[in-house]
Amino acid sequence: MAVSAMYDMAFILDGDGTVQSVTFDPEFTDERIRGLCRKLVGSRPELEKAVPVDHVHHRITVWDRIFEYRRFAIPGGYCLLVRREPVTEKLMEAALDLSQDAIQLYGAESQIQFFNRACRKMLDIPPADPLRNQKLLDIFDVDDGYSTTLTALRSQNSVANRYDQYKSITGKELLTVNDSTPVFREDGSLLGAVTVERNMEIVRQKMQELRRIQDILASHETKRFAEHPGTRYSFDDIIGSSSALQSAVHLAKQMALKNINILIQGETGSGKELFAQGIHGYSSRKKEKFVAVNCAAFPETLVESMLFGTVKGAFTGSTDKAGLIEEANHGTLFLDEVNSMSMPMQAKLLRVLQEGTLQRIGSTRDIPVDIRVLSSCNEDAFKLVENGKLRRDLFYRLGAVIVEIPPLRERMSDIRKLTESFIRTHPDLPVEPIREIRPSFWERLRHHDWPGNVRELFHILSYSLSVCKDGVLDGSHFPDYFLRRSEPEKTAQVAEESSGFFDRGLVKMVREYERQLLRQAYLLCGRNATRTAAMLQISRQNFQYYVKKYHLNQEE
């Protein structure tokens, strides 16, 4: 970040170094320094005994303050331009250099103002390489019609999560996801843009850092470990009109009015916490706390203290802290993915539900708790009990009523409403408002099996909105992996050719159906035989038999 060209004072000196005159910037109002400078006229001060800062500026310490100066020759002598050390600018530059993100600052005409340290490292540009005032297209081989920064400057709108593939001036090929935000002056005119780029290396570093921060917070702030201390959603936020979904909502509303524990069952990404918050907001406890606990996220070594709390002296560093169960007293405790708890922990939780009391770690005092427990699991609860992953007696306590959320593949009619709602609530993702959704886009969505359910749909839509152009969504606006797994054209072709399918008889029909199921599972698992066999609950040797039988490895 270059130092500003503004200076507080200018000294004119002759060839012998005698000060001939001094002038001041009108905004420099320090009268004490002004007076000291005026006294220098006619003298030969040693102002230039300084330590160099860079190729242009030097530092001097005079009058108990640090200044920077620049010297250049004039007829008959030379001039010294002096200004106070720009502490704020230097601190801001240091802050930008500390960021793990690659941060770029541009002027209104895409001229470079500053690249931080992470950006230069990502681009393989040496720290000493001057970039200031070079144009973006002079150092990047990128499509000017799709560049994140140029789009933000041209449209004067923010661009978020845009995928870019380009080469830098050093020839390095880059794959990044970028955000760019235009910056305006007080009069509304465009000043420039701030762009943030992230490649895979940066993302990995940030994820590691966030995990470290999460561990620190989890070990020091029990209250903050609950994912959502309150609720953000209600039943009105559940989108879809399919009969299976509406039946689940109807049952949840009925049971919300009764003070009983409810087990919510559904695949990952189907919206279990949304249902849980809806039940709490519909119940008589809606004015009390809703404490959500992601059981899968608890470190096993901390889980007991997090849930039950501690007393000072129970172990080294322990303090008097209420656990999450105690925090939810009189309200609702939501145990997300309760089957992730170890069996000993399930036994301790069962005792609390049976007795209605708990003891903090290190204490013998019983603390009464009045809580309603909502829980969830991402597998069939009955199978979890049979397989020994969920205690039977705990299941009876938690599952007085089971609300089962249908997976998205069983309510494909809801995809249009979910998509339209997502577009409506995320107007910042596309560069231009969406004005057309072509049939090929809907076709792709309908021919995907959605193993990640609504969460996966919203992830795909985020990508589609970020890469679409001219406010139009079509069948090409999807990630490559999604396009490989979604084959509407081939499916349509099979449908057209199926008129004589039933003439082949039951044996051939069953064999063809078996082949299709095996092929779909094999592709879903990335052609990994071990993972496919596990998903199909058969031995790997048995699956290899099917691979040879149906020539699955020979299919494109």
Coordinates of C-alpha atoms in Angstrom, one line a residue:
M1 CA 0.0 0.0 0.0
A2 CA 1.8 3.1 -1.2
V3 CA 2.0 6.2 1.1
S4 CA -0.2 9.1 0.2
A5 CA 1.3 11.9 -1.8
M6 CA 0.1 14.6 0.6
Y7 CA 2.8 16.3 2.8
D8 CA 2.5 18.5 5.9
M9 CA 5.4 20.8 5.1
A10 CA 7.9 21.6 2.3
F11 CA 11.5 22.9 2.9
I12 CA 13.4 24.7 0.2
L13 CA 17.1 24.5 0.7
D14 CA 20.1 25.8 -1.3
G15 CA 23.1 23.8 -2.5
D16 CA 24.8 24.1 0.9
G17 CA 21.8 22.8 2.8
T18 CA 20.6 26.1 4.2
V19 CA 16.8 26.4 4.6
Q20 CA 15.5 29.2 2.4
S21 CA 11.8 28.8 3.1
V22 CA 9.2 26.5 4.5
T23 CA 5.5 26.2 3.6
F24 CA 2.7 24.2 5.2
D25 CA -0.3 22.2 4.1
P26 CA -3.4 24.1 5.2
E27 CA -4.7 21.1 7.1
F28 CA -1.5 20.8 9.2
T29 CA -2.6 22.8 12.2
D30 CA 0.0 21.9 14.8
E31 CA 1.2 25.5 15.7
R32 CA 4.1 24.2 17.9
I33 CA 5.7 22.3 15.0
R34 CA 4.9 25.2 12.6
G35 CA 6.8 27.6 14.9
L36 CA 9.8 25.2 15.2
C37 CA 10.0 24.8 11.4
R38 CA 9.9 28.6 10.8
K39 CA 13.0 28.9 13.1
L40 CA 14.9 26.6 10.8
V41 CA 14.9 29.3 8.0
G42 CA 18.5 30.5 7.5
S43 CA 20.0 27.5 9.3
R44 CA 21.5 24.3 8.2
P45 CA 19.6 21.5 10.1
E46 CA 20.7 17.9 9.7
L47 CA 17.2 16.7 8.6
E48 CA 18.5 13.9 6.5
K49 CA 20.2 11.8 9.1
A50 CA 17.6 9.1 8.7
V51 CA 17.1 5.4 8.2
P52 CA 15.7 4.4 4.7
V53 CA 12.2 2.9 4.7
D54 CA 12.0 2.1 1.0
H55 CA 13.4 3.4 -2.3
V56 CA 11.6 6.7 -2.1
H57 CA 10.7 7.6 1.5
H58 CA 13.0 8.1 4.6
R59 CA 12.2 8.5 8.2
I60 CA 13.4 11.2 10.6
T61 CA 12.7 11.7 14.3
V62 CA 12.5 15.4 15.2
W63 CA 10.6 17.3 17.8
D64 CA 9.8 14.0 19.6
R65 CA 7.8 12.8 16.6
I66 CA 8.4 10.6 13.6
F67 CA 8.1 12.1 10.1
E68 CA 8.7 10.8 6.6
Y69 CA 10.3 12.9 3.9
R70 CA 11.1 12.8 0.2
R71 CA 13.9 14.7 -1.5
F72 CA 14.1 15.9 -5.0
A73 CA 16.4 18.4 -6.8
I74 CA 15.2 21.9 -7.9
P75 CA 17.2 24.7 -9.6
G76 CA 19.8 26.1 -7.2
G77 CA 19.2 23.4 -4.5
Y78 CA 16.7 20.9 -3.5
C79 CA 13.3 20.4 -1.8
L80 CA 12.3 18.2 1.2
L81 CA 8.7 17.2 1.4
V82 CA 7.9 16.2 5.0
R83 CA 4.8 14.5 6.5
R84 CA 3.8 12.9 9.7
E85 CA 4.3 9.1 9.7
P86 CA 1.0 7.6 8.3
V87 CA 0.4 5.2 11.3
T88 CA -3.2 4.4 10.3
E89 CA -2.2 3.5 6.7
K90 CA 0.6 1.3 7.9
L91 CA -1.6 -0.5 10.4
M92 CA -4.2 -1.1 7.7
E93 CA -1.6 -2.4 5.3
A94 CA -0.4 -4.8 8.1
A95 CA -3.9 -5.9 8.8
L96 CA -4.5 -6.7 5.1
D97 CA -1.2 -8.6 5.0
L98 CA -2.2 -10.7 8.0
S99 CA -5.3 -11.9 6.3
Q100 CA -5.2 -15.4 4.8
D101 CA -7.5 -14.3 1.9
A102 CA -5.9 -12.9 -1.2
I103 CA -7.1 -9.2 -1.1
Q104 CA -6.8 -6.9 -4.1
L105 CA -7.6 -3.1 -4.2
Y106 CA -8.4 -1.5 -7.6
G107 CA -9.2 2.0 -8.8
A108 CA -12.3 2.8 -10.8
E109 CA -10.5 2.1 -14.1
S110 CA -9.2 -1.3 -12.8
Q111 CA -5.8 0.1 -12.0
I112 CA -4.1 -1.8 -9.2
Q113 CA -3.7 0.0 -5.9
F114 CA -2.6 -2.8 -3.6
F115 CA -2.2 -6.6 -3.4
N116 CA -1.7 -8.1 0.0
R117 CA 1.0 -10.7 1.0
A118 CA -1.4 -13.7 0.6
C119 CA -2.4 -12.5 -2.9
R120 CA 1.2 -12.0 -4.1
K121 CA 2.1 -15.5 -2.7
M122 CA -0.9 -17.0 -4.5
L123 CA 0.1 -15.3 -7.8
D124 CA 3.9 -16.0 -7.3
I125 CA 4.5 -12.2 -7.6
P126 CA 7.6 -11.1 -5.5
P127 CA 6.9 -8.6 -2.7
A128 CA 9.3 -6.0 -4.4
D129 CA 7.6 -6.2 -7.8
P130 CA 5.8 -2.9 -8.4
L131 CA 2.2 -3.3 -9.4
R132 CA 0.6 0.0 -8.6
N133 CA -1.4 1.6 -11.4
Q134 CA -1.0 -1.3 -13.8
K135 CA -4.3 -2.4 -15.3
L136 CA -5.9 -5.7 -14.3
L137 CA -5.8 -7.0 -17.8
D138 CA -2.1 -6.2 -18.0
I139 CA -1.2 -8.8 -15.4
F140 CA -4.1 -11.3 -15.7
D141 CA -5.0 -13.4 -18.8
V142 CA -8.8 -13.5 -18.1
D143 CA -12.0 -12.9 -20.0
D144 CA -12.8 -9.2 -19.5
G145 CA -16.5 -10.0 -19.8
Y146 CA -16.4 -12.5 -17.0
S147 CA -13.7 -11.1 -14.6
T148 CA -15.1 -10.8 -11.1
T149 CA -13.5 -7.4 -10.5
L150 CA -14.3 -5.9 -14.0
T151 CA -17.9 -7.1 -13.6
A152 CA -18.2 -5.4 -10.2
L153 CA -16.7 -2.1 -11.6
R154 CA -18.8 -2.3 -14.8
S155 CA -22.2 -3.1 -13.1
Q156 CA -21.3 -1.2 -9.9
N157 CA -22.9 -4.1 -8.0
S158 CA -21.3 -6.7 -5.7
V159 CA -20.3 -10.1 -7.2
A160 CA -20.2 -13.0 -4.8
N161 CA -18.8 -16.6 -5.0
R162 CA -17.9 -16.4 -8.7
Y163 CA -15.6 -19.1 -10.1
D164 CA -12.6 -17.8 -12.1
Q165 CA -10.0 -19.7 -14.1
Y166 CA -7.1 -17.6 -15.4
K167 CA -3.3 -17.1 -15.7
S168 CA -1.3 -14.5 -13.8
I169 CA 1.6 -12.4 -15.2
T170 CA 4.0 -15.1 -14.0
G171 CA 2.2 -17.8 -16.1
K172 CA 0.7 -19.5 -13.0
E173 CA -2.7 -21.1 -13.7
L174 CA -5.2 -20.3 -11.1
L175 CA -8.6 -21.7 -10.1
T176 CA -10.3 -19.4 -7.6
V177 CA -13.7 -18.4 -6.1
N178 CA -14.0 -14.6 -5.8
D179 CA -16.0 -11.8 -4.3
S180 CA -15.7 -8.2 -5.4
T181 CA -17.4 -5.1 -4.0
P182 CA -17.5 -1.7 -5.6
V183 CA -16.6 1.3 -3.3
F184 CA -18.1 4.7 -3.8
R185 CA -17.2 8.3 -2.7
E186 CA -19.5 10.4 -0.6
D187 CA -20.9 12.0 -3.8
G188 CA -21.9 8.6 -5.2
S189 CA -19.1 8.4 -7.8
L190 CA -17.2 5.1 -8.2
L191 CA -13.9 5.1 -6.3
G192 CA -12.8 1.5 -7.0
A193 CA -13.3 -2.1 -5.9
V194 CA -12.2 -4.5 -3.2
T195 CA -11.7 -8.1 -4.5
V196 CA -11.1 -11.2 -2.3
E197 CA -9.9 -14.4 -4.0
R198 CA -9.6 -17.9 -2.5
N199 CA -8.0 -20.9 -4.0
M200 CA -8.0 -24.4 -2.6
E201 CA -4.8 -23.8 -0.5
I202 CA -6.3 -20.7 1.1
V203 CA -9.6 -22.5 1.8
R204 CA -7.7 -25.4 3.5
Q205 CA -5.7 -23.0 5.7
K206 CA -8.9 -21.1 6.7
M207 CA -10.7 -24.4 7.6
Q208 CA -7.8 -25.5 9.8
E209 CA -7.7 -22.1 11.5
L210 CA -11.5 -22.1 12.0
R211 CA -11.3 -25.6 13.5
R212 CA -8.6 -24.4 16.0
I213 CA -10.8 -21.4 16.9
Q214 CA -13.8 -23.7 17.4
D215 CA -11.9 -25.9 19.7
I216 CA -10.8 -22.9 21.8
L217 CA -14.3 -21.6 22.0
A218 CA -15.7 -25.0 22.8
S219 CA -13.3 -25.5 25.7
H220 CA -13.9 -22.0 27.3
E221 CA -17.5 -21.0 26.5
T222 CA -20.1 -23.7 27.2
K223 CA -23.0 -21.4 26.3
R224 CA -21.6 -20.6 22.9
F225 CA -21.2 -24.2 21.9
A226 CA -24.9 -24.5 21.2
E227 CA -25.2 -23.9 17.4
H228 CA -28.2 -21.6 17.7
P229 CA -29.0 -20.1 21.2
G230 CA -32.4 -19.1 19.8
T231 CA -34.6 -19.9 16.8
R232 CA -34.7 -18.4 13.4
Y233 CA -37.2 -20.6 11.6
S234 CA -40.9 -21.6 12.0
F235 CA -43.2 -24.0 10.2
D236 CA -43.8 -21.2 7.6
D237 CA -40.2 -21.6 6.4
I238 CA -40.8 -25.2 5.4
I239 CA -41.3 -25.1 1.6
G240 CA -43.2 -27.7 -0.3
S241 CA -46.7 -28.9 -1.0
S242 CA -46.1 -32.7 -1.5
S243 CA -48.4 -34.9 0.5
A244 CA -45.4 -36.6 2.3
L245 CA -44.0 -33.3 3.5
Q246 CA -47.4 -31.9 4.5
S247 CA -48.2 -35.0 6.5
A248 CA -44.9 -34.6 8.4
V249 CA -45.7 -30.9 9.1
H250 CA -49.2 -31.7 10.2
L251 CA -48.0 -34.4 12.7
A252 CA -45.2 -32.1 14.0
K253 CA -47.8 -29.3 14.6
Q254 CA -50.1 -31.7 16.4
M255 CA -47.4 -33.0 18.6
A256 CA -45.8 -29.6 19.2
L257 CA -48.8 -28.7 21.4
K258 CA -48.3 -31.7 23.6
N259 CA -45.5 -31.7 26.2
I260 CA -43.9 -34.9 24.9
N261 CA -40.5 -35.7 23.4
I262 CA -40.3 -36.0 19.7
L263 CA -37.7 -37.8 17.5
I264 CA -37.2 -36.3 14.1
Q265 CA -35.9 -38.8 11.5
G266 CA -34.5 -37.8 8.1
E267 CA -31.5 -38.0 5.9
T268 CA -28.7 -35.5 6.1
G269 CA -29.7 -32.1 4.6
S270 CA -33.5 -32.8 4.7
G271 CA -34.2 -30.0 7.3
K272 CA -34.4 -31.7 10.7
E273 CA -33.3 -28.6 12.7
L274 CA -35.9 -26.5 10.8
F275 CA -38.6 -28.9 12.0
A276 CA -37.2 -28.8 15.5
Q277 CA -37.2 -25.0 15.6
G278 CA -40.7 -25.0 14.2
I279 CA -41.9 -27.4 16.9
H280 CA -40.4 -25.2 19.6
G281 CA -42.0 -22.0 18.2
Y282 CA -45.4 -23.8 18.0
S283 CA -45.3 -25.1 21.6
S284 CA -46.1 -23.7 25.0
R285 CA -42.4 -23.3 25.6
K286 CA -41.8 -20.9 22.7
K287 CA -40.9 -18.0 25.1
E288 CA -38.2 -20.1 26.7
K289 CA -34.8 -21.0 25.4
F290 CA -34.1 -23.3 22.5
V291 CA -30.7 -24.9 22.8
A292 CA -29.5 -26.9 19.8
V293 CA -26.7 -29.4 20.4
N294 CA -24.9 -31.0 17.4
C295 CA -23.9 -34.3 19.1
A296 CA -21.6 -35.2 16.2
A297 CA -19.6 -32.1 16.8
F298 CA -18.8 -32.7 20.4
P299 CA -15.2 -33.8 21.2
E300 CA -15.6 -37.0 23.2
T301 CA -13.3 -35.7 25.9
L302 CA -15.5 -32.6 26.4
V303 CA -19.0 -33.9 25.9
E304 CA -19.9 -34.6 29.5
S305 CA -18.7 -31.3 30.8
M306 CA -20.4 -29.5 28.0
L307 CA -23.8 -31.1 28.6
F308 CA -23.8 -31.4 32.4
G309 CA -21.6 -28.5 33.5
T310 CA -18.7 -28.4 36.0
V311 CA -17.9 -27.1 39.5
K312 CA -14.6 -25.4 40.4
G313 CA -11.9 -27.9 41.3
A314 CA -13.5 -30.9 39.6
F315 CA -10.4 -31.0 37.4
T316 CA -7.5 -28.8 36.5
G317 CA -8.8 -25.5 35.1
S318 CA -12.5 -26.2 35.8
T319 CA -14.8 -23.5 36.9
D320 CA -18.4 -23.2 38.0
K321 CA -20.3 -23.5 34.7
A322 CA -23.8 -24.6 33.8
G323 CA -24.0 -27.2 31.1
L324 CA -26.2 -27.0 28.0
I325 CA -28.9 -29.2 29.6
E326 CA -29.1 -26.8 32.5
E327 CA -29.1 -23.8 30.1
A328 CA -32.2 -25.3 28.4
N329 CA -34.1 -25.5 31.7
H330 CA -37.9 -24.8 31.2
G331 CA -37.3 -24.7 27.4
T332 CA -36.4 -27.1 24.6
L333 CA -33.2 -29.1 24.1
F334 CA -32.5 -30.2 20.6
L335 CA -30.1 -33.2 20.3
D336 CA -29.1 -33.3 16.6
E337 CA -27.7 -36.6 15.5
V338 CA -28.2 -38.1 18.9
N339 CA -27.1 -41.5 17.6
S340 CA -23.5 -40.0 17.4
M341 CA -23.2 -40.1 21.2
S342 CA -21.2 -42.9 22.7
M343 CA -23.1 -45.6 24.6
P344 CA -21.8 -44.5 28.1
M345 CA -22.9 -40.9 27.3
Q346 CA -26.4 -42.2 26.2
A347 CA -26.7 -43.9 29.6
K348 CA -25.9 -40.7 31.5
L349 CA -28.4 -38.8 29.3
L350 CA -31.1 -41.4 30.0
R351 CA -30.7 -40.9 33.7
V352 CA -31.3 -37.2 33.4
L353 CA -34.5 -37.8 31.4
Q354 CA -35.7 -40.4 33.9
E355 CA -34.9 -38.6 37.1
G356 CA -35.5 -35.0 35.9
T357 CA -32.3 -34.0 37.7
L358 CA -28.6 -33.7 36.9
Q359 CA -25.3 -33.3 38.7
R360 CA -22.5 -31.1 37.5
I361 CA -19.1 -32.8 37.2
G362 CA -17.4 -32.7 40.5
S363 CA -20.7 -32.1 42.4
T364 CA -23.0 -34.3 44.4
R365 CA -25.9 -31.8 44.4
D366 CA -28.9 -32.7 42.3
I367 CA -30.2 -29.9 40.1
P368 CA -33.8 -30.2 38.9
V369 CA -34.3 -29.6 35.2
D370 CA -37.6 -29.3 33.3
I371 CA -36.9 -29.7 29.6
R372 CA -38.6 -30.9 26.5
V373 CA -36.2 -33.0 24.4
L374 CA -36.4 -32.9 20.6
S375 CA -33.8 -35.2 19.0
S376 CA -32.9 -36.3 15.5
C377 CA -31.1 -39.1 13.7
N378 CA -30.1 -39.4 10.0
E379 CA -30.8 -43.1 9.8
D380 CA -33.8 -45.3 10.5
A381 CA -34.1 -45.2 14.3
F382 CA -35.4 -48.8 14.6
K383 CA -32.4 -50.1 12.7
L384 CA -30.1 -48.0 14.9
V385 CA -31.6 -49.8 17.9
E386 CA -31.3 -53.2 16.4
N387 CA -27.7 -52.5 15.4
G388 CA -26.8 -51.4 18.9
K389 CA -26.0 -47.8 17.9
L390 CA -28.9 -46.3 20.0
R391 CA -29.9 -47.6 23.4
R392 CA -33.4 -49.1 23.3
D393 CA -34.4 -47.5 26.6
L394 CA -33.2 -44.1 25.5
F395 CA -35.1 -44.5 22.2
Y396 CA -38.3 -45.1 24.1
R397 CA -37.7 -41.9 26.1
L398 CA -36.8 -39.8 23.1
G399 CA -39.2 -41.3 20.5
A400 CA -42.6 -41.0 22.0
V401 CA -43.5 -39.7 18.6
I402 CA -41.4 -40.0 15.4
V403 CA -41.7 -37.4 12.7
E404 CA -40.2 -38.6 9.5
I405 CA -39.1 -36.1 6.9
P406 CA -39.2 -37.4 3.4
P407 CA -36.0 -37.1 1.3
L408 CA -36.1 -34.7 -1.6
R409 CA -36.1 -37.5 -4.2
E410 CA -39.5 -38.6 -2.8
R411 CA -41.0 -35.1 -3.3
M412 CA -39.5 -33.9 -6.6
S413 CA -42.6 -31.8 -7.2
D414 CA -41.3 -29.4 -4.5
I415 CA -38.1 -28.6 -6.4
R416 CA -39.6 -25.7 -8.3
K417 CA -40.9 -24.0 -5.2
L418 CA -37.6 -24.6 -3.4
T419 CA -35.7 -23.2 -6.3
E420 CA -37.9 -20.1 -6.7
S421 CA -37.7 -19.4 -3.0
F422 CA -33.9 -19.7 -2.9
I423 CA -33.6 -17.3 -5.9
R424 CA -36.0 -14.8 -4.2
T425 CA -34.1 -14.9 -0.9
H426 CA -30.6 -14.6 -2.5
P427 CA -30.8 -11.7 -4.9
D428 CA -27.1 -10.8 -4.3
L429 CA -25.7 -14.0 -5.9
P430 CA -26.4 -13.4 -9.6
V431 CA -24.8 -10.3 -11.3
E432 CA -28.2 -9.5 -12.8
P433 CA -31.7 -10.4 -11.6
I434 CA -32.9 -13.8 -12.9
R435 CA -35.5 -13.1 -15.6
E436 CA -35.6 -16.5 -17.3
I437 CA -35.2 -20.2 -16.3
R438 CA -35.0 -22.4 -19.3
P439 CA -36.5 -25.9 -19.5
S440 CA -33.0 -27.5 -19.7
F441 CA -32.3 -26.1 -16.2
W442 CA -35.4 -27.8 -14.7
E443 CA -34.6 -30.9 -16.6
R444 CA -31.3 -31.2 -14.9
L445 CA -32.8 -30.7 -11.5
R446 CA -35.5 -33.3 -12.1
H447 CA -33.1 -36.0 -13.2
H448 CA -30.8 -35.9 -10.1
D449 CA -31.4 -38.2 -7.2
W450 CA -30.3 -35.6 -4.5
P451 CA -28.5 -37.7 -2.0
G452 CA -27.7 -34.5 -0.1
N453 CA -31.4 -33.4 -0.1
V454 CA -32.4 -29.8 0.2
R455 CA -29.0 -28.8 1.5
E456 CA -27.4 -30.1 -1.7
L457 CA -30.0 -28.4 -3.9
F458 CA -29.3 -25.0 -2.3
H459 CA -25.5 -25.7 -2.7
I460 CA -26.1 -26.3 -6.4
L461 CA -28.3 -23.3 -6.8
S462 CA -25.6 -21.1 -5.2
Y463 CA -23.2 -22.1 -7.9
S464 CA -25.8 -21.8 -10.7
L465 CA -26.7 -18.2 -9.7
S466 CA -23.1 -17.2 -9.3
V467 CA -22.1 -18.3 -12.8
C468 CA -25.1 -17.5 -14.9
K469 CA -25.0 -14.6 -17.3
D470 CA -27.6 -12.0 -18.5
G471 CA -30.1 -13.2 -15.8
V472 CA -30.7 -16.5 -17.6
L473 CA -30.4 -20.0 -16.0
D474 CA -30.0 -23.0 -18.4
G475 CA -28.8 -26.6 -18.3
S476 CA -25.1 -25.6 -18.5
H477 CA -25.0 -23.6 -15.2
F478 CA -24.0 -26.5 -13.0
P479 CA -20.8 -27.9 -11.5
D480 CA -19.0 -30.5 -13.6
Y481 CA -19.5 -33.2 -11.0
F482 CA -23.2 -32.6 -11.1
L483 CA -23.4 -32.6 -14.8
R484 CA -21.6 -36.0 -14.9
R485 CA -24.2 -37.5 -12.4
S486 CA -27.3 -35.9 -14.0
E487 CA -28.1 -37.3 -17.4
P488 CA -31.6 -36.1 -18.5
E489 CA -30.9 -36.6 -22.2
K490 CA -30.0 -40.3 -21.7
T491 CA -32.9 -40.8 -19.4
A492 CA -35.3 -39.3 -21.9
Q493 CA -33.8 -41.5 -24.6
V494 CA -34.5 -44.6 -22.4
A495 CA -38.1 -43.5 -21.9
E496 CA -38.6 -43.2 -25.6
E497 CA -37.2 -46.6 -26.3
S498 CA -39.1 -48.4 -23.6
S499 CA -42.3 -49.0 -25.5
G500 CA -41.4 -52.6 -26.0
F501 CA -39.8 -53.1 -22.6
F502 CA -42.6 -55.2 -21.2
D503 CA -42.4 -57.6 -24.1
R504 CA -39.1 -58.9 -22.8
G505 CA -40.6 -60.7 -19.9
L506 CA -40.1 -60.5 -16.1
V507 CA -36.6 -62.0 -15.9
K508 CA -35.1 -59.6 -18.5
M509 CA -36.9 -56.6 -16.9
V510 CA -35.6 -57.5 -13.4
R511 CA -32.1 -58.0 -14.8
E512 CA -32.2 -54.6 -16.5
Y513 CA -33.5 -52.9 -13.4
E514 CA -30.7 -54.6 -11.3
R515 CA -28.1 -53.4 -13.8
Q516 CA -29.4 -49.8 -13.6
L517 CA -29.4 -49.8 -9.8
L518 CA -25.8 -51.2 -9.6
R519 CA -24.6 -48.7 -12.2
Q520 CA -26.2 -45.7 -10.5
A521 CA -24.7 -46.8 -7.1
Y522 CA -21.3 -47.4 -8.8
L523 CA -21.2 -43.9 -10.4
L524 CA -22.5 -42.2 -7.2
C525 CA -19.5 -43.7 -5.3
G526 CA -17.0 -42.6 -7.9
R527 CA -16.5 -46.1 -9.3
N528 CA -15.1 -47.2 -6.0
A529 CA -16.0 -50.9 -5.5
T530 CA -15.5 -50.9 -1.7
R531 CA -17.7 -47.9 -1.1
T532 CA -20.4 -49.2 -3.5
A533 CA -20.5 -52.5 -1.8
A534 CA -20.8 -50.9 1.6
M535 CA -23.6 -48.6 0.4
L536 CA -25.5 -51.6 -1.1
Q537 CA -24.8 -53.7 2.1
I538 CA -23.2 -56.6 0.2
S539 CA -19.7 -58.0 0.2
R540 CA -17.0 -56.5 -2.0
Q541 CA -16.5 -59.9 -3.6
N542 CA -20.2 -60.1 -4.4
F543 CA -20.2 -56.6 -6.0
Q544 CA -17.1 -57.5 -8.1
Y545 CA -19.2 -60.4 -9.5
Y546 CA -21.9 -57.9 -10.6
V547 CA -19.2 -55.6 -12.1
K548 CA -18.1 -58.5 -14.4
K549 CA -21.6 -59.7 -15.0
Y550 CA -22.9 -56.3 -16.2
H551 CA -19.5 -55.0 -17.6
L552 CA -19.9 -51.9 -15.4
N553 CA -16.2 -50.9 -15.8
Q554 CA -16.6 -50.8 -19.6
E555 CA -19.3 -48.2 -19.5
E556 CA -18.5 -44.6 -20.3

